[in-house]
Structure formats: structure tokens, C-alpha cells
Amino acid sequence: MARLTVFVTGAGALVGQGVLRALKMCQRPVRIVTGDPDHRASGHWLSDVGYRIPLAKDPDFVGRVEEVVRRERVDIVLVGTDVELSALSEARASFEERLPVRVVVSSPRVIEIADDKWKTMEFLRDHGLPYPRSALSRDPDAVHELACHVGFPLFAKLRRGARAQGVCVIHTRDQVEAICRAPSEYIVQELLSDNDGEYTAGCLVSDGRCHSVTVLRRDLRDGNTYRAYSEGATGFEPCLQRIAEQLAPDGPCNMQFRIRDGEPVIFEINARFSGTTPIRAIFGYNEVEILIDHLVNGKPIPPANLRDGIVLRTWSDVLIDSNEMQRFADEGQLRDPQAQAFPFKPLGDEQ
């Protein structure tokens, strides 16, 4: 089996590092190249070669990514952070036309719907799908009408934001007035009950068909999953498959939802791999490896089949020699990164 070279951007981000961990669990040989604006991004030390690349908003970002793709003869580019999706989505056609590379990213239309939480809600509403009743903070009358209709508390988050940025719960009309006066634009929504749990679903979509849906119940801390439960089929999979096919991403897609009246109500869509991608790999369904095999070898994407269990997330640490870190900072690239790993070891683990 030929060894592939995979370029993962966002080596300092939770998603990027999750993709890297999933690559490390692959059965096939993979050569890993990483990119991040910060040479200190710990994901670099999961790679064979790391590069410092510009921020996604930098005019040189796409050119630098292309330079790395050419220099390292990259076969597949996987995007590890939200802020890079739009630029690489716009550049994808040009990359794939001129270079022997696959850029795993959805169309600009899909990226825009997922990045803009109001457009996410409009997409769900317009397709007759369950959605959280919502209003924009720039329309105070609509926010007050929402409060009258669904009652307090309400939930507010930035219209464009990630990792729980700007999230708050609104309990009073004074707080409604405050959110409507805020300089940033918020989307205000009914607060969906978590009595039936909160869920994250990973989907793999190809040629408009959603081939797999993997649903995990989860507990959150600071906007990220820190406990995940695999409990078998939930019954929500057909609805989620329909939503994914209506959206039509290219490759991975993540949906987060709670339950209202027995239906999954999506409150966030991410048109990318998710922070729970490596957790699904631990449960036995490695979305990254499966998608690579599909793109490179034409293998069918199998339906999800996860083992039951609970994944508890833990911290682990790596020690980097200061001279190596400085060399990376000075040169902007580092081959064969070396680190001493100090993984979390439960009591009784002899490994």
C-alpha cells in the first residue's frame, strides 16, 4: 500500500489535533505534514514535518499552503480549524486543477451556512427541518416577541463564533435590552432543554449521499466535549442523514443537537471534522481513515458501527527541547520533530 502524504492545517487547534490523532490510529502508512501560524502548536510534534504558515486572513495564506503542498508532494489536505475553511474552499478548484492533490473542504455555500448561525437556522427552517426558534439582536422587536412566545430563559451566542465565544443565558428583559445594544451581532434562541441529553453527530457525505451518521451523547466543559457516550442507535440517524443530504457538504460534517418533542433540533453545524472525530475512532469508526480510503482507493464508506462505552478526556504533555523549538521559530519549518511524551496513564496501566 502506497504511503500517502497528508497535510493537516490548524495543528494548534482542537480539531486539527483530533485529525492528527485519528491519522495516528490509521492502519495504512501515512506521512504527516502540519501547518499552523504558531511554531509552538503541539500538533506539530505528531507530524513528520511541521511548517509555520500565515493566519487564514493573511493574503499570503493560500500561497504558503500551496508552497507546502508542492514542496512536500502532498496527496490530501485536511483542514483543522474553522477560520481556514473559507479561504481553502475558494482555492480548492484551482489547487485540484493544477496539482495532484485533494483538498477536503466543502463548497463556499456550505461553509457560509455552517459559519453563520442565523443562516444555519434559515437553512433548517426553509427545508422543513426542526430548528430552534430564533431572532437577531439587531431586531429588538423580534427578540421581545421571541421572549413572549417561548418565555425565559433564552440563549444567546455570537452570530459568527466558535468554542462557546460570547455564549450567555438571558433571564430578564433587562438582559434582553443589553444584548440588543451589544456592539456584536448575536442570535437569540429558545433555550433547548438538555433533560434528554446533548448530542454530537459526525456524518460522512460523498456525491450528495450521507453514507454514515455516528451519534454520541456528550457532556460539555468550556464548549468542548469532555465525556462522550456511545450507546448504540438513537433513532435520530435517519433525520440527521436527511439534514446532511439537504446541506450537501463534501466529506465530513458535524451536527450538534438537543431533543424537543422527540425530535433532534440542530443548533450548530460544522462543515468539517469535529473535536469528537478521534473519540469516534476510539469507539471503532475512524472517519479520517475511512474518508481517505474512499477518496484515494474508491472504497465504499461503510455505515457506522461503534462499540458501546464512555470516553473520558484527559490532559497529556510533551517535552520539547528548547533548541529544537528555537530552530523551528527561526526557520519556519521542522523536519522529524522530536518530543518526549508524558501520556495520562490510569492506575494499573502497565504500558
mmCIF file of C-alpha atoms in Angstrom:
data_model
loop_
_atom_site.group_PDB
_atom_site.id
_atom_site.type_symbol
_atom_site.label_atom_id
_atom_site.label_comp_id
_atom_site.label_asym_id
_atom_site.label_seq_id
_atom_site.Cartn_x
_atom_site.Cartn_y
_atom_site.Cartn_z
ATOM 1 C CA MET A 1 0.000 0.000 0.000
ATOM 2 C CA ALA A 2 1.468 3.346 -1.079
ATOM 3 C CA ARG A 3 2.353 5.771 1.677
ATOM 4 C CA LEU A 4 0.241 8.911 1.452
ATOM 5 C CA THR A 5 1.347 12.394 2.454
ATOM 6 C CA VAL A 6 -1.394 14.224 4.344
ATOM 7 C CA PHE A 7 -1.180 17.931 5.182
ATOM 8 C CA VAL A 8 -3.171 18.944 8.292
ATOM 9 C CA THR A 9 -3.636 22.654 8.960
ATOM 10 C CA GLY A 10 -4.559 24.064 12.365
ATOM 11 C CA ALA A 11 -2.003 21.988 14.294
ATOM 12 C CA GLY A 12 -2.674 24.115 17.377
ATOM 13 C CA ALA A 13 -6.465 23.693 17.275
ATOM 14 C CA LEU A 14 -8.571 21.030 18.981
ATOM 15 C CA VAL A 15 -9.991 19.893 15.632
ATOM 16 C CA GLY A 16 -6.596 19.795 13.930
ATOM 17 C CA GLN A 17 -5.076 17.801 16.751
ATOM 18 C CA GLY A 18 -8.054 15.442 16.692
ATOM 19 C CA VAL A 19 -7.490 14.816 12.979
ATOM 20 C CA LEU A 20 -3.816 14.148 13.709
ATOM 21 C CA ARG A 21 -4.703 11.660 16.432
ATOM 22 C CA ALA A 22 -7.079 9.884 14.041
ATOM 23 C CA LEU A 23 -4.289 9.721 11.444
ATOM 24 C CA LYS A 24 -2.006 8.173 14.054
ATOM 25 C CA MET A 25 -4.633 5.442 14.521
ATOM 26 C CA CYS A 26 -4.774 4.618 10.784
ATOM 27 C CA GLN A 27 -3.875 1.120 9.634
ATOM 28 C CA ARG A 28 -2.346 2.373 6.384
ATOM 29 C CA PRO A 29 1.047 4.137 6.259
ATOM 30 C CA VAL A 30 0.685 7.925 6.336
ATOM 31 C CA ARG A 31 3.300 10.661 6.207
ATOM 32 C CA ILE A 32 2.017 13.689 8.113
ATOM 33 C CA VAL A 33 2.785 17.346 7.392
ATOM 34 C CA THR A 34 1.388 20.022 9.721
ATOM 35 C CA GLY A 35 0.818 23.744 9.378
ATOM 36 C CA ASP A 36 -0.007 26.408 11.952
ATOM 37 C CA PRO A 37 0.785 30.119 12.461
ATOM 38 C CA ASP A 38 2.416 29.257 15.801
ATOM 39 C CA HIS A 39 5.583 27.166 15.870
ATOM 40 C CA ARG A 40 4.641 26.166 19.434
ATOM 41 C CA ALA A 41 1.459 24.361 18.320
ATOM 42 C CA SER A 42 1.702 20.954 19.964
ATOM 43 C CA GLY A 43 0.219 19.175 16.937
ATOM 44 C CA HIS A 44 3.497 19.702 15.086
ATOM 45 C CA TRP A 45 5.003 17.008 17.295
ATOM 46 C CA LEU A 46 2.528 14.491 15.916
ATOM 47 C CA SER A 47 3.923 15.038 12.412
ATOM 48 C CA ASP A 48 6.876 14.099 10.244
ATOM 49 C CA VAL A 49 7.453 17.716 9.248
ATOM 50 C CA GLY A 50 5.906 20.934 10.557
ATOM 51 C CA TYR A 51 5.548 24.338 8.894
ATOM 52 C CA ARG A 52 4.706 27.769 10.196
ATOM 53 C CA ILE A 53 2.051 29.199 7.879
ATOM 54 C CA PRO A 54 0.272 32.591 7.928
ATOM 55 C CA LEU A 55 -3.083 33.259 9.549
ATOM 56 C CA ALA A 56 -6.038 32.466 7.305
ATOM 57 C CA LYS A 57 -6.834 36.188 6.928
ATOM 58 C CA ASP A 58 -3.307 36.904 5.674
ATOM 59 C CA PRO A 59 -3.108 37.497 1.885
ATOM 60 C CA ASP A 60 -0.186 35.050 1.757
ATOM 61 C CA PHE A 61 -2.088 32.185 3.417
ATOM 62 C CA VAL A 62 -3.243 30.331 0.294
ATOM 63 C CA GLY A 63 0.106 30.823 -1.440
ATOM 64 C CA ARG A 64 2.009 29.428 1.524
ATOM 65 C CA VAL A 65 -0.289 26.389 1.706
ATOM 66 C CA GLU A 66 0.325 25.781 -1.996
ATOM 67 C CA GLU A 67 4.074 26.089 -1.434
ATOM 68 C CA VAL A 68 3.934 23.404 1.265
ATOM 69 C CA VAL A 69 1.746 21.165 -0.923
ATOM 70 C CA ARG A 70 4.242 21.404 -3.776
ATOM 71 C CA ARG A 71 7.371 21.025 -1.651
ATOM 72 C CA GLU A 72 6.108 18.003 0.302
ATOM 73 C CA ARG A 73 4.176 16.432 -2.599
ATOM 74 C CA VAL A 74 1.018 16.371 -0.538
ATOM 75 C CA ASP A 75 -1.746 13.983 -1.606
ATOM 76 C CA ILE A 76 -4.536 15.203 0.687
ATOM 77 C CA VAL A 77 -5.164 18.440 2.615
ATOM 78 C CA LEU A 78 -7.304 18.226 5.771
ATOM 79 C CA VAL A 79 -8.454 21.480 7.367
ATOM 80 C CA GLY A 80 -8.057 21.640 11.142
ATOM 81 C CA THR A 81 -9.674 24.946 12.087
ATOM 82 C CA ASP A 82 -12.826 26.866 11.129
ATOM 83 C CA VAL A 83 -11.091 30.110 10.169
ATOM 84 C CA GLU A 84 -9.251 28.399 7.289
ATOM 85 C CA LEU A 85 -12.300 26.767 5.715
ATOM 86 C CA SER A 86 -13.486 29.700 3.625
ATOM 87 C CA ALA A 87 -10.095 30.516 2.076
ATOM 88 C CA LEU A 88 -9.344 26.887 1.223
ATOM 89 C CA SER A 89 -12.872 26.331 -0.085
ATOM 90 C CA GLU A 90 -12.392 29.221 -2.516
ATOM 91 C CA ALA A 91 -8.959 27.900 -3.533
ATOM 92 C CA ARG A 92 -9.916 24.238 -3.817
ATOM 93 C CA ALA A 93 -10.816 24.141 -7.522
ATOM 94 C CA SER A 94 -7.612 25.909 -8.501
ATOM 95 C CA PHE A 95 -5.489 23.625 -6.314
ATOM 96 C CA GLU A 96 -7.013 20.438 -7.661
ATOM 97 C CA GLU A 97 -6.868 21.623 -11.269
ATOM 98 C CA ARG A 98 -3.161 22.468 -11.116
ATOM 99 C CA LEU A 99 -1.835 19.984 -8.560
ATOM 100 C CA PRO A 100 -2.267 16.233 -7.899
ATOM 101 C CA VAL A 101 -3.911 16.907 -4.530
ATOM 102 C CA ARG A 102 -7.334 16.515 -2.914
ATOM 103 C CA VAL A 103 -8.445 19.345 -0.641
ATOM 104 C CA VAL A 104 -11.101 18.009 1.733
ATOM 105 C CA VAL A 105 -13.376 21.011 2.164
ATOM 106 C CA SER A 106 -16.977 21.812 1.302
ATOM 107 C CA SER A 107 -18.267 24.411 -1.133
ATOM 108 C CA PRO A 108 -18.360 28.113 -0.199
ATOM 109 C CA ARG A 109 -22.166 27.836 0.059
ATOM 110 C CA VAL A 110 -21.967 25.092 2.686
ATOM 111 C CA ILE A 111 -19.176 26.841 4.594
ATOM 112 C CA GLU A 112 -21.230 30.044 4.740
ATOM 113 C CA ILE A 113 -24.337 28.255 6.043
ATOM 114 C CA ALA A 114 -22.332 26.497 8.744
ATOM 115 C CA ASP A 115 -20.272 29.531 9.802
ATOM 116 C CA ASP A 116 -23.274 31.859 10.116
ATOM 117 C CA LYS A 117 -25.614 30.606 12.841
ATOM 118 C CA TRP A 118 -28.526 32.647 11.504
ATOM 119 C CA LYS A 119 -28.083 31.110 8.055
ATOM 120 C CA THR A 120 -27.904 27.701 9.732
ATOM 121 C CA MET A 121 -31.294 28.346 11.302
ATOM 122 C CA GLU A 122 -32.719 29.659 7.988
ATOM 123 C CA PHE A 123 -31.445 26.578 6.155
ATOM 124 C CA LEU A 124 -33.164 24.257 8.634
ATOM 125 C CA ARG A 125 -36.390 26.274 8.607
ATOM 126 C CA ASP A 126 -36.539 26.569 4.814
ATOM 127 C CA HIS A 127 -36.118 22.800 4.407
ATOM 128 C CA GLY A 128 -38.870 21.975 6.873
ATOM 129 C CA LEU A 129 -36.426 20.616 9.435
ATOM 130 C CA PRO A 130 -36.564 21.071 13.232
ATOM 131 C CA TYR A 131 -34.788 24.266 14.332
ATOM 132 C CA PRO A 132 -34.524 26.414 17.469
ATOM 133 C CA ARG A 133 -36.857 29.413 17.372
ATOM 134 C CA SER A 134 -34.567 32.398 16.940
ATOM 135 C CA ALA A 135 -34.180 36.149 16.469
ATOM 136 C CA LEU A 136 -31.290 38.513 15.744
ATOM 137 C CA SER A 137 -30.167 41.058 18.315
ATOM 138 C CA ARG A 138 -30.288 43.814 15.686
ATOM 139 C CA ASP A 139 -34.088 43.334 15.623
ATOM 140 C CA PRO A 140 -35.190 44.105 19.221
ATOM 141 C CA ASP A 141 -38.878 43.688 18.377
ATOM 142 C CA ALA A 142 -38.246 40.155 17.137
ATOM 143 C CA VAL A 143 -36.227 39.315 20.266
ATOM 144 C CA HIS A 144 -39.006 40.611 22.546
ATOM 145 C CA GLU A 145 -41.593 38.668 20.516
ATOM 146 C CA LEU A 146 -39.457 35.531 20.907
ATOM 147 C CA ALA A 147 -39.304 36.059 24.671
ATOM 148 C CA CYS A 148 -43.091 36.419 24.822
ATOM 149 C CA HIS A 149 -43.601 33.310 22.713
ATOM 150 C CA VAL A 150 -41.173 30.841 24.332
ATOM 151 C CA GLY A 151 -40.516 32.522 27.703
ATOM 152 C CA PHE A 152 -37.325 32.822 29.694
ATOM 153 C CA PRO A 153 -34.579 31.760 29.856
ATOM 154 C CA LEU A 154 -33.280 32.426 26.347
ATOM 155 C CA PHE A 155 -29.914 31.503 24.893
ATOM 156 C CA ALA A 156 -27.634 33.961 23.083
ATOM 157 C CA LYS A 157 -24.446 33.431 21.096
ATOM 158 C CA LEU A 158 -22.467 35.363 18.536
ATOM 159 C CA ARG A 159 -23.886 35.063 15.029
ATOM 160 C CA ARG A 160 -20.386 34.089 13.906
ATOM 161 C CA GLY A 161 -18.364 32.466 16.643
ATOM 162 C CA ALA A 162 -16.863 29.210 17.829
ATOM 163 C CA ARG A 163 -15.809 27.435 21.018
ATOM 164 C CA ALA A 164 -18.668 28.966 23.046
ATOM 165 C CA GLN A 165 -17.453 32.526 22.405
ATOM 166 C CA GLY A 166 -19.983 35.076 23.628
ATOM 167 C CA VAL A 167 -22.421 32.449 24.886
ATOM 168 C CA CYS A 168 -24.824 33.603 27.600
ATOM 169 C CA VAL A 169 -28.195 32.724 29.098
ATOM 170 C CA ILE A 170 -30.800 35.501 29.280
ATOM 171 C CA HIS A 171 -33.190 35.504 32.242
ATOM 172 C CA THR A 172 -34.735 39.004 32.225
ATOM 173 C CA ARG A 173 -35.989 41.742 29.923
ATOM 174 C CA ASP A 174 -33.136 43.980 31.088
ATOM 175 C CA GLN A 175 -30.728 41.363 29.761
ATOM 176 C CA VAL A 176 -32.672 41.305 26.506
ATOM 177 C CA GLU A 177 -32.178 45.059 26.195
ATOM 178 C CA ALA A 178 -28.465 44.675 26.939
ATOM 179 C CA ILE A 179 -27.913 42.005 24.291
ATOM 180 C CA CYS A 180 -29.774 44.101 21.725
ATOM 181 C CA ARG A 181 -27.444 47.040 22.460
ATOM 182 C CA ALA A 182 -24.281 44.938 22.249
ATOM 183 C CA PRO A 183 -21.843 46.051 19.507
ATOM 184 C CA SER A 184 -21.502 42.479 18.202
ATOM 185 C CA GLU A 185 -24.424 40.768 16.499
ATOM 186 C CA TYR A 186 -25.992 37.917 18.448
ATOM 187 C CA ILE A 187 -28.513 35.255 17.596
ATOM 188 C CA VAL A 188 -31.019 34.793 20.417
ATOM 189 C CA GLN A 189 -32.766 31.427 20.645
ATOM 190 C CA GLU A 190 -35.079 29.371 22.777
ATOM 191 C CA LEU A 191 -33.071 27.506 25.381
ATOM 192 C CA LEU A 192 -33.417 23.871 24.357
ATOM 193 C CA SER A 193 -33.755 21.540 27.321
ATOM 194 C CA ASP A 194 -30.908 19.124 27.991
ATOM 195 C CA ASN A 195 -33.127 16.810 30.047
ATOM 196 C CA ASP A 196 -32.863 14.227 27.258
ATOM 197 C CA GLY A 197 -29.158 14.908 26.774
ATOM 198 C CA GLU A 198 -26.983 16.800 24.322
ATOM 199 C CA TYR A 199 -25.606 15.046 21.268
ATOM 200 C CA THR A 200 -22.942 15.386 18.615
ATOM 201 C CA ALA A 201 -23.223 13.603 15.274
ATOM 202 C CA GLY A 202 -20.478 13.002 12.726
ATOM 203 C CA CYS A 203 -21.506 12.487 9.104
ATOM 204 C CA LEU A 204 -19.553 11.482 6.008
ATOM 205 C CA VAL A 205 -21.074 12.721 2.747
ATOM 206 C CA SER A 206 -19.942 11.960 -0.791
ATOM 207 C CA ASP A 207 -21.641 12.872 -4.076
ATOM 208 C CA GLY A 208 -24.653 14.196 -2.184
ATOM 209 C CA ARG A 209 -25.249 10.993 -0.247
ATOM 210 C CA CYS A 210 -24.748 10.709 3.506
ATOM 211 C CA HIS A 211 -23.111 7.308 3.967
ATOM 212 C CA SER A 212 -22.680 7.309 7.729
ATOM 213 C CA VAL A 213 -24.046 9.012 10.830
ATOM 214 C CA THR A 214 -22.356 8.413 14.182
ATOM 215 C CA VAL A 215 -24.158 9.849 17.206
ATOM 216 C CA LEU A 216 -22.602 10.322 20.635
ATOM 217 C CA ARG A 217 -24.224 11.737 23.751
ATOM 218 C CA ARG A 218 -21.858 14.152 25.426
ATOM 219 C CA ASP A 219 -21.053 16.292 28.435
ATOM 220 C CA LEU A 220 -19.528 19.709 27.816
ATOM 221 C CA ARG A 221 -16.914 21.828 29.511
ATOM 222 C CA ASP A 222 -15.975 25.262 28.109
ATOM 223 C CA GLY A 223 -17.793 24.447 24.892
ATOM 224 C CA ASN A 224 -15.900 21.208 24.241
ATOM 225 C CA THR A 225 -16.814 17.554 24.740
ATOM 226 C CA TYR A 226 -15.044 16.113 27.762
ATOM 227 C CA ARG A 227 -17.161 12.974 28.225
ATOM 228 C CA ALA A 228 -18.704 11.054 25.325
ATOM 229 C CA TYR A 229 -21.125 8.126 25.486
ATOM 230 C CA SER A 230 -21.622 5.560 22.741
ATOM 231 C CA GLU A 231 -24.947 3.886 23.471
ATOM 232 C CA GLY A 232 -25.995 2.283 20.198
ATOM 233 C CA ALA A 233 -28.519 3.532 17.658
ATOM 234 C CA THR A 234 -30.547 6.512 18.876
ATOM 235 C CA GLY A 235 -33.318 6.520 16.269
ATOM 236 C CA PHE A 236 -32.305 10.040 15.218
ATOM 237 C CA GLU A 237 -29.975 8.822 12.470
ATOM 238 C CA PRO A 238 -32.496 8.931 9.554
ATOM 239 C CA CYS A 239 -33.405 12.555 10.342
ATOM 240 C CA LEU A 240 -29.742 13.541 10.607
ATOM 241 C CA GLN A 241 -28.958 11.769 7.342
ATOM 242 C CA ARG A 242 -31.725 13.739 5.649
ATOM 243 C CA ILE A 243 -30.359 17.015 7.032
ATOM 244 C CA ALA A 244 -26.834 16.177 5.846
ATOM 245 C CA GLU A 245 -28.043 15.351 2.354
ATOM 246 C CA GLN A 246 -30.067 18.567 2.159
ATOM 247 C CA LEU A 247 -26.967 20.551 3.143
ATOM 248 C CA ALA A 248 -24.706 18.518 0.807
ATOM 249 C CA PRO A 249 -21.250 19.053 2.322
ATOM 250 C CA ASP A 250 -18.264 17.386 0.683
ATOM 251 C CA GLY A 251 -16.739 14.929 3.140
ATOM 252 C CA PRO A 252 -17.092 15.455 6.892
ATOM 253 C CA CYS A 253 -19.876 17.311 8.658
ATOM 254 C CA ASN A 254 -20.701 17.645 12.358
ATOM 255 C CA MET A 255 -24.100 18.462 13.852
ATOM 256 C CA GLN A 256 -24.883 19.271 17.466
ATOM 257 C CA PHE A 257 -28.398 18.899 18.798
ATOM 258 C CA ARG A 258 -30.784 18.505 21.712
ATOM 259 C CA ILE A 259 -34.199 16.881 21.798
ATOM 260 C CA ARG A 260 -37.543 18.690 21.596
ATOM 261 C CA ASP A 261 -40.802 16.736 21.400
ATOM 262 C CA GLY A 262 -38.882 13.594 20.478
ATOM 263 C CA GLU A 263 -37.068 15.212 17.533
ATOM 264 C CA PRO A 264 -33.404 16.214 17.166
ATOM 265 C CA VAL A 265 -33.170 20.017 16.999
ATOM 266 C CA ILE A 266 -29.880 21.121 15.428
ATOM 267 C CA PHE A 267 -28.394 24.231 16.984
ATOM 268 C CA GLU A 268 -24.984 24.095 15.309
ATOM 269 C CA ILE A 269 -23.486 22.672 12.121
ATOM 270 C CA ASN A 270 -19.765 22.421 11.383
ATOM 271 C CA ALA A 271 -18.772 21.632 7.799
ATOM 272 C CA ARG A 272 -15.582 19.833 8.850
ATOM 273 C CA PHE A 273 -14.250 17.119 11.082
ATOM 274 C CA SER A 274 -15.026 17.792 14.731
ATOM 275 C CA GLY A 275 -13.334 17.703 18.099
ATOM 276 C CA THR A 276 -15.040 14.331 18.643
ATOM 277 C CA THR A 277 -13.540 12.766 15.498
ATOM 278 C CA PRO A 278 -10.777 10.975 17.464
ATOM 279 C CA ILE A 279 -13.352 9.816 20.013
ATOM 280 C CA ARG A 280 -15.299 8.094 17.237
ATOM 281 C CA ALA A 281 -12.043 6.463 16.157
ATOM 282 C CA ILE A 282 -11.565 5.191 19.711
ATOM 283 C CA PHE A 283 -15.075 3.731 19.567
ATOM 284 C CA GLY A 284 -14.053 1.943 16.345
ATOM 285 C CA TYR A 285 -15.073 4.264 13.485
ATOM 286 C CA ASN A 286 -12.124 6.280 12.171
ATOM 287 C CA GLU A 287 -13.794 8.858 9.932
ATOM 288 C CA VAL A 288 -10.443 10.237 8.740
ATOM 289 C CA GLU A 289 -9.095 6.870 7.608
ATOM 290 C CA ILE A 290 -12.427 5.853 6.069
ATOM 291 C CA LEU A 291 -12.679 9.079 4.062
ATOM 292 C CA ILE A 292 -9.061 8.824 2.862
ATOM 293 C CA ASP A 293 -9.651 5.239 1.696
ATOM 294 C CA HIS A 294 -12.770 6.407 -0.117
ATOM 295 C CA LEU A 295 -11.030 9.306 -1.869
ATOM 296 C CA VAL A 296 -7.807 7.501 -2.753
ATOM 297 C CA ASN A 297 -8.896 3.915 -3.338
ATOM 298 C CA GLY A 298 -12.586 4.316 -4.095
ATOM 299 C CA LYS A 299 -13.569 2.155 -1.128
ATOM 300 C CA PRO A 300 -17.240 2.470 -0.131
ATOM 301 C CA ILE A 301 -17.906 4.402 3.072
ATOM 302 C CA PRO A 302 -19.295 1.810 5.483
ATOM 303 C CA PRO A 303 -22.151 2.539 7.889
ATOM 304 C CA ALA A 304 -21.107 3.362 11.424
ATOM 305 C CA ASN A 305 -20.630 0.507 13.851
ATOM 306 C CA LEU A 306 -19.380 1.789 17.205
ATOM 307 C CA ARG A 307 -18.586 -0.202 20.304
ATOM 308 C CA ASP A 308 -20.529 0.836 23.403
ATOM 309 C CA GLY A 309 -18.704 2.694 26.136
ATOM 310 C CA ILE A 310 -17.670 6.027 27.596
ATOM 311 C CA VAL A 311 -14.618 8.087 26.642
ATOM 312 C CA LEU A 312 -13.260 10.375 29.364
ATOM 313 C CA ARG A 313 -10.957 13.066 28.049
ATOM 314 C CA THR A 314 -7.667 13.736 29.809
ATOM 315 C CA TRP A 315 -4.691 16.059 29.502
ATOM 316 C CA SER A 316 -1.322 14.759 28.383
ATOM 317 C CA ASP A 317 2.007 16.526 27.972
ATOM 318 C CA VAL A 318 5.039 16.602 25.691
ATOM 319 C CA LEU A 319 8.520 17.903 26.447
ATOM 320 C CA ILE A 320 10.285 19.773 23.629
ATOM 321 C CA ASP A 321 13.966 20.637 23.642
ATOM 322 C CA SER A 322 14.317 24.433 23.711
ATOM 323 C CA ASN A 323 16.927 24.362 20.912
ATOM 324 C CA GLU A 324 14.549 22.482 18.625
ATOM 325 C CA MET A 325 11.761 24.945 19.405
ATOM 326 C CA GLN A 326 14.038 27.905 18.637
ATOM 327 C CA ARG A 327 15.210 26.338 15.382
ATOM 328 C CA PHE A 328 11.562 25.928 14.321
ATOM 329 C CA ALA A 329 10.866 29.556 15.246
ATOM 330 C CA ASP A 330 13.864 30.768 13.227
ATOM 331 C CA GLU A 331 13.458 28.592 10.135
ATOM 332 C CA GLY A 332 9.657 28.266 9.881
ATOM 333 C CA GLN A 333 9.818 24.513 9.340
ATOM 334 C CA LEU A 334 10.938 21.472 11.298
ATOM 335 C CA ARG A 335 11.631 18.001 9.963
ATOM 336 C CA ASP A 336 11.351 14.903 12.102
ATOM 337 C CA PRO A 337 10.062 16.711 15.228
ATOM 338 C CA GLN A 338 11.312 15.108 18.438
ATOM 339 C CA ALA A 339 9.441 15.169 21.742
ATOM 340 C CA GLN A 340 9.217 13.189 24.944
ATOM 341 C CA ALA A 341 5.596 12.246 25.586
ATOM 342 C CA PHE A 342 4.066 12.004 29.041
ATOM 343 C CA PRO A 343 0.636 10.472 28.383
ATOM 344 C CA PHE A 344 -2.034 10.119 31.028
ATOM 345 C CA LYS A 345 -1.813 6.581 32.433
ATOM 346 C CA PRO A 346 -4.664 5.207 34.542
ATOM 347 C CA LEU A 347 -3.797 3.187 37.619
ATOM 348 C CA GLY A 348 -2.970 -0.364 36.683
ATOM 349 C CA ASP A 349 -1.815 0.559 33.153
ATOM 350 C CA GLU A 350 1.431 -1.304 32.630
ATOM 351 C CA GLN A 351 2.125 0.114 29.172
#
